[in-house]
Structures are given as C-alpha cells and as structure tokens.
PDB file of C-alpha atoms in Angstrom:
ATOM      1  CA  UNK A   1     -24.875   1.938  17.289  1.00 50.00           C
ATOM      2  CA  UNK A   2     -21.550   0.197  17.720  1.00 64.00           C
ATOM      3  CA  UNK A   3     -18.472   2.228  18.497  1.00 76.00           C
ATOM      4  CA  UNK A   4     -15.392   2.142  16.296  1.00 88.00           C
ATOM      5  CA  UNK A   5     -14.149   3.957  13.223  1.00 94.00           C
ATOM      6  CA  UNK A   6     -15.530   4.358   9.700  1.00 95.00           C
ATOM      7  CA  UNK A   7     -13.094   4.095   6.794  1.00 96.00           C
ATOM      8  CA  UNK A   8     -13.459   4.671   3.073  1.00 95.00           C
ATOM      9  CA  UNK A   9     -12.309   1.971   0.683  1.00 96.00           C
ATOM     10  CA  UNK A  10      -9.390   3.165  -1.454  1.00 96.00           C
ATOM     11  CA  UNK A  11      -7.426   1.861  -4.428  1.00 97.00           C
ATOM     12  CA  UNK A  12      -4.004   0.791  -3.103  1.00 98.00           C
ATOM     13  CA  UNK A  13      -4.172   3.078  -0.024  1.00 96.00           C
ATOM     14  CA  UNK A  14      -1.253   5.069   1.325  1.00 95.00           C
ATOM     15  CA  UNK A  15       0.788   4.245   4.416  1.00 96.00           C
ATOM     16  CA  UNK A  16      -1.231   6.581   6.649  1.00 94.00           C
ATOM     17  CA  UNK A  17      -4.387   4.611   5.867  1.00 95.00           C
ATOM     18  CA  UNK A  18      -2.882   1.416   7.269  1.00 96.00           C
ATOM     19  CA  UNK A  19      -1.365   3.150  10.269  1.00 94.00           C
ATOM     20  CA  UNK A  20      -4.788   4.578  11.113  1.00 94.00           C
ATOM     21  CA  UNK A  21      -6.486   1.250  10.441  1.00 94.00           C
ATOM     22  CA  UNK A  22      -4.108  -0.467  12.849  1.00 94.00           C
ATOM     23  CA  UNK A  23      -4.776   2.177  15.508  1.00 92.00           C
ATOM     24  CA  UNK A  24      -8.486   1.339  15.516  1.00 91.00           C
ATOM     25  CA  UNK A  25      -8.286  -2.394  14.834  1.00 86.00           C
ATOM     26  CA  UNK A  26      -9.330  -3.290  18.390  1.00 85.00           C
ATOM     27  CA  UNK A  27     -12.177  -0.768  18.538  1.00 84.00           C
ATOM     28  CA  UNK A  28     -14.141  -1.907  15.511  1.00 90.00           C
ATOM     29  CA  UNK A  29     -13.520  -1.140  11.843  1.00 94.00           C
ATOM     30  CA  UNK A  30     -16.402  -0.257   9.537  1.00 95.00           C
ATOM     31  CA  UNK A  31     -15.856   0.083   5.794  1.00 96.00           C
ATOM     32  CA  UNK A  32     -18.234   2.607   4.240  1.00 94.00           C
ATOM     33  CA  UNK A  33     -20.597   0.594   2.079  1.00 91.00           C
ATOM     34  CA  UNK A  34     -23.529   2.943   1.545  1.00 92.00           C
ATOM     35  CA  UNK A  35     -22.096   6.307   0.496  1.00 92.00           C
ATOM     36  CA  UNK A  36     -22.703   7.941  -2.856  1.00 90.00           C
ATOM     37  CA  UNK A  37     -19.509   7.942  -4.865  1.00 89.00           C
ATOM     38  CA  UNK A  38     -17.388  11.064  -4.277  1.00 87.00           C
ATOM     39  CA  UNK A  39     -15.211  12.141  -7.196  1.00 84.00           C
ATOM     40  CA  UNK A  40     -11.535  13.191  -7.071  1.00 83.00           C
ATOM     41  CA  UNK A  41     -10.562  10.943  -4.158  1.00 90.00           C
ATOM     42  CA  UNK A  42      -8.293   7.993  -3.398  1.00 93.00           C
ATOM     43  CA  UNK A  43     -11.220   5.659  -4.062  1.00 94.00           C
ATOM     44  CA  UNK A  44      -9.965   5.193  -7.600  1.00 96.00           C
ATOM     45  CA  UNK A  45      -6.483   6.763  -7.385  1.00 95.00           C
ATOM     46  CA  UNK A  46      -3.116   6.057  -5.860  1.00 96.00           C
ATOM     47  CA  UNK A  47       0.362   7.579  -5.941  1.00 96.00           C
ATOM     48  CA  UNK A  48       3.541   5.573  -6.504  1.00 98.00           C
ATOM     49  CA  UNK A  49       7.217   6.504  -6.772  1.00 98.00           C
ATOM     50  CA  UNK A  50       8.127   6.417 -10.451  1.00 97.00           C
ATOM     51  CA  UNK A  51      11.506   7.051 -12.109  1.00 97.00           C
ATOM     52  CA  UNK A  52      10.645  10.747 -12.445  1.00 96.00           C
ATOM     53  CA  UNK A  53       9.035  11.214  -9.040  1.00 96.00           C
ATOM     54  CA  UNK A  54       5.391  11.007  -8.030  1.00 96.00           C
ATOM     55  CA  UNK A  55       3.201   9.101 -10.456  1.00 97.00           C
ATOM     56  CA  UNK A  56      -0.585   9.080 -10.020  1.00 96.00           C
ATOM     57  CA  UNK A  57      -2.470   6.035 -11.226  1.00 97.00           C
ATOM     58  CA  UNK A  58      -6.223   6.239 -11.731  1.00 97.00           C
ATOM     59  CA  UNK A  59      -8.746   3.439 -12.282  1.00 97.00           C
ATOM     60  CA  UNK A  60     -11.163   4.662 -14.986  1.00 96.00           C
ATOM     61  CA  UNK A  61     -14.836   4.447 -14.134  1.00 94.00           C
ATOM     62  CA  UNK A  62     -17.873   4.442 -16.371  1.00 91.00           C
ATOM     63  CA  UNK A  63     -19.423   7.847 -16.950  1.00 81.00           C
ATOM     64  CA  UNK A  64     -22.774   8.861 -15.535  1.00 68.00           C
ATOM     65  CA  UNK A  65     -24.308  10.809 -12.672  1.00 61.00           C
ATOM     66  CA  UNK A  66     -21.688   9.639 -10.238  1.00 60.00           C
ATOM     67  CA  UNK A  67     -22.708  11.938  -7.401  1.00 61.00           C
ATOM     68  CA  UNK A  68     -26.000  10.038  -7.106  1.00 75.00           C
ATOM     69  CA  UNK A  69     -24.560   6.557  -7.587  1.00 86.00           C
ATOM     70  CA  UNK A  70     -23.747   4.350  -4.587  1.00 90.00           C
ATOM     71  CA  UNK A  71     -20.042   3.563  -4.484  1.00 92.00           C
ATOM     72  CA  UNK A  72     -20.730  -0.174  -4.500  1.00 92.00           C
ATOM     73  CA  UNK A  73     -22.509   0.264  -7.857  1.00 93.00           C
ATOM     74  CA  UNK A  74     -19.684   2.170  -9.564  1.00 94.00           C
ATOM     75  CA  UNK A  75     -18.469   0.212 -12.564  1.00 95.00           C
ATOM     76  CA  UNK A  76     -14.897   0.126 -13.813  1.00 97.00           C
ATOM     77  CA  UNK A  77     -14.460   1.174 -17.424  1.00 96.00           C
ATOM     78  CA  UNK A  78     -12.456  -1.463 -19.251  1.00 94.00           C
ATOM     79  CA  UNK A  79     -12.657   0.244 -22.645  1.00 91.00           C
ATOM     80  CA  UNK A  80      -8.981   1.128 -22.441  1.00 90.00           C
ATOM     81  CA  UNK A  81      -6.242  -1.220 -21.287  1.00 94.00           C
ATOM     82  CA  UNK A  82      -5.664   0.614 -18.008  1.00 97.00           C
ATOM     83  CA  UNK A  83      -4.659  -2.590 -16.186  1.00 98.00           C
ATOM     84  CA  UNK A  84      -1.748  -3.144 -18.538  1.00 97.00           C
ATOM     85  CA  UNK A  85      -0.650   0.481 -18.058  1.00 98.00           C
ATOM     86  CA  UNK A  86      -0.849   0.233 -14.257  1.00 98.00           C
ATOM     87  CA  UNK A  87       1.075  -3.050 -14.187  1.00 98.00           C
ATOM     88  CA  UNK A  88       3.754  -1.712 -16.514  1.00 98.00           C
ATOM     89  CA  UNK A  89       4.044   1.370 -14.285  1.00 98.00           C
ATOM     90  CA  UNK A  90       4.385  -0.796 -11.170  1.00 98.00           C
ATOM     91  CA  UNK A  91       6.986  -2.948 -12.913  1.00 98.00           C
ATOM     92  CA  UNK A  92       8.986   0.036 -14.155  1.00 98.00           C
ATOM     93  CA  UNK A  93       8.894   1.589 -10.693  1.00 98.00           C
ATOM     94  CA  UNK A  94       9.526  -1.473  -8.519  1.00 98.00           C
ATOM     95  CA  UNK A  95      10.941  -4.421 -10.444  1.00 97.00           C
ATOM     96  CA  UNK A  96      14.416  -3.579  -9.136  1.00 97.00           C
ATOM     97  CA  UNK A  97      13.163  -3.257  -5.541  1.00 98.00           C
ATOM     98  CA  UNK A  98      14.110  -5.913  -3.012  1.00 97.00           C
ATOM     99  CA  UNK A  99      10.716  -7.622  -2.766  1.00 98.00           C
ATOM    100  CA  UNK A 100       8.763  -6.971  -5.984  1.00 98.00           C
ATOM    101  CA  UNK A 101       9.285 -10.503  -7.280  1.00 97.00           C
ATOM    102  CA  UNK A 102       8.334 -11.943  -3.896  1.00 97.00           C
ATOM    103  CA  UNK A 103       4.851 -10.367  -4.069  1.00 98.00           C
ATOM    104  CA  UNK A 104       4.434 -10.205  -7.836  1.00 98.00           C
ATOM    105  CA  UNK A 105       2.228 -13.284  -8.138  1.00 98.00           C
ATOM    106  CA  UNK A 106      -0.153 -11.951  -5.466  1.00 98.00           C
ATOM    107  CA  UNK A 107      -0.847  -8.701  -7.290  1.00 98.00           C
ATOM    108  CA  UNK A 108      -0.491  -9.636 -10.963  1.00 98.00           C
ATOM    109  CA  UNK A 109      -4.030 -11.129 -11.201  1.00 98.00           C
ATOM    110  CA  UNK A 110      -5.519  -7.732 -10.397  1.00 98.00           C
ATOM    111  CA  UNK A 111      -4.010  -6.469 -13.642  1.00 98.00           C
ATOM    112  CA  UNK A 112      -4.838  -9.516 -15.752  1.00 97.00           C
ATOM    113  CA  UNK A 113      -8.432 -10.407 -14.847  1.00 96.00           C
ATOM    114  CA  UNK A 114     -11.287  -8.054 -15.641  1.00 96.00           C
ATOM    115  CA  UNK A 115     -13.237  -6.620 -12.725  1.00 96.00           C
ATOM    116  CA  UNK A 116     -16.658  -4.991 -13.032  1.00 96.00           C
ATOM    117  CA  UNK A 117     -17.124  -3.031  -9.810  1.00 97.00           C
ATOM    118  CA  UNK A 118     -14.614  -0.666  -8.211  1.00 97.00           C
ATOM    119  CA  UNK A 119     -15.719  -1.452  -4.659  1.00 97.00           C
ATOM    120  CA  UNK A 120     -15.216  -5.195  -5.130  1.00 97.00           C
ATOM    121  CA  UNK A 121     -11.866  -4.631  -6.815  1.00 98.00           C
ATOM    122  CA  UNK A 122     -10.589  -2.403  -4.024  1.00 98.00           C
ATOM    123  CA  UNK A 123     -11.861  -4.760  -1.334  1.00 98.00           C
ATOM    124  CA  UNK A 124     -10.080  -7.776  -2.806  1.00 98.00           C
ATOM    125  CA  UNK A 125      -6.887  -5.723  -3.158  1.00 98.00           C
ATOM    126  CA  UNK A 126      -7.184  -4.592   0.466  1.00 98.00           C
ATOM    127  CA  UNK A 127      -7.439  -8.179   1.670  1.00 98.00           C
ATOM    128  CA  UNK A 128      -4.291  -9.169  -0.232  1.00 98.00           C
ATOM    129  CA  UNK A 129      -2.413  -6.150   1.127  1.00 98.00           C
ATOM    130  CA  UNK A 130      -3.463  -6.876   4.719  1.00 97.00           C
ATOM    131  CA  UNK A 131      -2.216 -10.432   4.335  1.00 97.00           C
ATOM    132  CA  UNK A 132       1.044  -9.225   2.784  1.00 97.00           C
ATOM    133  CA  UNK A 133       1.799  -6.783   5.596  1.00 97.00           C
ATOM    134  CA  UNK A 134       0.654  -9.358   8.172  1.00 95.00           C
ATOM    135  CA  UNK A 135      -2.015  -7.104   9.637  1.00 94.00           C
ATOM    136  CA  UNK A 136      -5.068  -8.837  11.043  1.00 93.00           C
ATOM    137  CA  UNK A 137      -8.107  -6.589  10.777  1.00 92.00           C
ATOM    138  CA  UNK A 138     -11.679  -7.685  11.403  1.00 93.00           C
ATOM    139  CA  UNK A 139     -14.054  -5.325   9.666  1.00 94.00           C
ATOM    140  CA  UNK A 140     -17.742  -4.912   9.056  1.00 94.00           C
ATOM    141  CA  UNK A 141     -19.591  -2.888   6.467  1.00 95.00           C
ATOM    142  CA  UNK A 142     -21.807   0.065   7.258  1.00 93.00           C
ATOM    143  CA  UNK A 143     -25.485  -0.848   6.967  1.00 91.00           C
ATOM    144  CA  UNK A 144     -26.816   2.621   6.205  1.00 91.00           C
ATOM    145  CA  UNK A 145     -25.409   5.985   5.243  1.00 91.00           C
ATOM    146  CA  UNK A 146     -24.833   8.688   7.872  1.00 91.00           C
ATOM    147  CA  UNK A 147     -23.513  12.128   6.849  1.00 89.00           C
ATOM    148  CA  UNK A 148     -21.704  12.222  10.189  1.00 90.00           C
ATOM    149  CA  UNK A 149     -21.179  10.033  13.225  1.00 89.00           C
ATOM    150  CA  UNK A 150     -21.324  10.969  16.895  1.00 86.00           C
ATOM    151  CA  UNK A 151     -20.240   7.587  18.245  1.00 86.00           C
ATOM    152  CA  UNK A 152     -17.520   6.674  15.738  1.00 90.00           C
ATOM    153  CA  UNK A 153     -14.350   8.226  14.375  1.00 90.00           C
ATOM    154  CA  UNK A 154     -14.985   9.174  10.763  1.00 91.00           C
ATOM    155  CA  UNK A 155     -12.123   9.008   8.250  1.00 91.00           C
ATOM    156  CA  UNK A 156     -14.169   9.179   5.066  1.00 88.00           C
ATOM    157  CA  UNK A 157     -13.089  12.719   4.228  1.00 85.00           C
ATOM    158  CA  UNK A 158      -9.923  13.286   6.237  1.00 76.00           C
ATOM    159  CA  UNK A 159      -7.796  10.795   4.283  1.00 71.00           C
ATOM    160  CA  UNK A 160      -8.024  12.961   1.190  1.00 69.00           C
ATOM    161  CA  UNK A 161      -5.837  12.956  -1.933  1.00 68.00           C
ATOM    162  CA  UNK A 162      -6.066  16.753  -2.259  1.00 70.00           C
ATOM    163  CA  UNK A 163      -5.423  17.626   1.405  1.00 72.00           C
ATOM    164  CA  UNK A 164      -1.800  17.786   2.566  1.00 75.00           C
ATOM    165  CA  UNK A 165      -1.250  15.383   5.438  1.00 83.00           C
ATOM    166  CA  UNK A 166       1.009  15.931   8.420  1.00 87.00           C
ATOM    167  CA  UNK A 167       1.579  12.196   8.714  1.00 92.00           C
ATOM    168  CA  UNK A 168       5.222  11.173   8.382  1.00 93.00           C
ATOM    169  CA  UNK A 169       6.406   7.673   7.594  1.00 91.00           C
ATOM    170  CA  UNK A 170       9.690   6.449   8.991  1.00 93.00           C
ATOM    171  CA  UNK A 171      12.164   6.872   6.152  1.00 95.00           C
ATOM    172  CA  UNK A 172      12.993   3.759   4.183  1.00 97.00           C
ATOM    173  CA  UNK A 173      14.937   3.040   1.010  1.00 96.00           C
ATOM    174  CA  UNK A 174      13.107   3.950  -2.210  1.00 97.00           C
ATOM    175  CA  UNK A 175      14.164   2.697  -5.626  1.00 97.00           C
ATOM    176  CA  UNK A 176      14.946   6.072  -7.189  1.00 97.00           C
ATOM    177  CA  UNK A 177      16.193   7.913  -4.111  1.00 94.00           C
ATOM    178  CA  UNK A 178      19.476   8.624  -5.883  1.00 95.00           C
ATOM    179  CA  UNK A 179      17.682  10.934  -8.319  1.00 95.00           C
ATOM    180  CA  UNK A 180      14.449  11.985  -6.579  1.00 96.00           C
ATOM    181  CA  UNK A 181      13.590  13.361  -3.130  1.00 96.00           C
ATOM    182  CA  UNK A 182      12.094  10.947  -0.599  1.00 96.00           C
ATOM    183  CA  UNK A 183       8.355  10.565  -1.182  1.00 96.00           C
ATOM    184  CA  UNK A 184       6.473  10.458   2.095  1.00 95.00           C
ATOM    185  CA  UNK A 185       3.198   8.605   2.683  1.00 95.00           C
ATOM    186  CA  UNK A 186       2.545   7.236  -0.787  1.00 95.00           C
ATOM    187  CA  UNK A 187       1.017   3.912  -1.899  1.00 97.00           C
ATOM    188  CA  UNK A 188       1.534   1.040   0.550  1.00 98.00           C
ATOM    189  CA  UNK A 189       3.043  -1.029  -2.275  1.00 98.00           C
ATOM    190  CA  UNK A 190       6.037   1.308  -2.350  1.00 98.00           C
ATOM    191  CA  UNK A 191       6.772   0.381   1.244  1.00 98.00           C
ATOM    192  CA  UNK A 192       5.914  -3.299   0.772  1.00 98.00           C
ATOM    193  CA  UNK A 193       8.057  -3.798  -2.336  1.00 98.00           C
ATOM    194  CA  UNK A 194      11.014  -2.048  -0.704  1.00 98.00           C
ATOM    195  CA  UNK A 195      10.805  -3.486   2.823  1.00 98.00           C
ATOM    196  CA  UNK A 196       8.856  -6.718   2.457  1.00 97.00           C
ATOM    197  CA  UNK A 197       8.067  -8.473   5.766  1.00 95.00           C
ATOM    198  CA  UNK A 198       9.480  -5.495   7.671  1.00 96.00           C
ATOM    199  CA  UNK A 199       6.995  -3.046   6.113  1.00 96.00           C
ATOM    200  CA  UNK A 200       4.753  -2.676   9.176  1.00 93.00           C
ATOM    201  CA  UNK A 201       7.721  -1.416  11.227  1.00 93.00           C
ATOM    202  CA  UNK A 202       7.772   1.762   9.153  1.00 93.00           C
ATOM    203  CA  UNK A 203       4.306   3.032  10.061  1.00 89.00           C
TER     204      UNK A 203
END
C-alpha cells in the first residue's frame, strides 16, 4: 500500500485540520471514502465565533441506521431550512470582518443550492477552501476500509470534536474579541474571513 496519511472529510474543518493536511501534503493525502458514518463528529459539524462566543453549526442528516451506512451514502436532510440558518449565522458572525465580502460569492452557493449527499457537499466545500487559502493539495480516495493502518498516519479519529486538542493557532483578530475570549482552533472560515490572503500564515 502507498504511504501517506488518511484524513476524514469534515464540514468546514478547523484550523488544525489544514495545518495537519499541509504537513503531509508531500507524503500523500488519502481522504477516507469507505468508512461507515460515525456520529457526533466534525463530519457534519463545525464551530464558529458568534456574537455570544462559540456557536456550533450542524448539517442535518436523514435518519436511519447510520452506523451501518457508508459515509458517501449519507443523505442531507433538507426538510428544514438549515442552509438559510447557517448562512445567516455566518453573516451575523463575519459580515463586519475584513474579508467576508471578498469571499462571500464563493461560499454563498453552498447555502442556496440543495445538495443531496454530505460527502459530496463537504468535498466541494473543501476544494473551495483550499483554493481560498492558496493551499495546493493533491489527494486520493481510499479504495477500501481499514480499521487501522500500519503504513499510513491515521487522523480519522484524532481530529475529534469531543476531544480537547493541544493545537494552538497563532492569535489573530476575531470580530467579537472585545466581548468574548479568543477562540482557538475553530472553523477555518473564522481565520479566512478575518485574515484573508494572509490566513495560511497563522497555522
């Protein structure tokens, strides 16, 4: 098997995700394509800096026996207008940031068009983010599921929403820093909207 690192595919990943991705970009990046969907992870959740502090956004998924469903087959539930809520939350949190309007047209379609599958949605978002932060990453998809790897670094479980991380971003200006403590290692859009083309210098 090829060497490299295996990554999960998250919804608007945090800064640590991209720092780790960059660290392995020359060794081979594999996006996990065959796993069964694990619940309560960043795969359908992200954290942004709202007016009142941390705000978790979650993409709703259709109910069912999720633990036996391949991630790539997980369907987004569009019964409720979650896209409107997420976009309003992003606007409320970042419209006064230095670069929100600069990137607005790149991300708005993800909250206007309907998407069926979570994996496809997250992948298209990832590609736009990588372009925005000017990070060139060549990746492949895993071809079969392995519970563990002996020849690759495995980040499928370590980048976990419920596990405290020791990773520290370089401090940068956040919109509501006058009223809230600095929020470390949250959604990459927080860094992008506040620092724009300089974002990659902060991780």
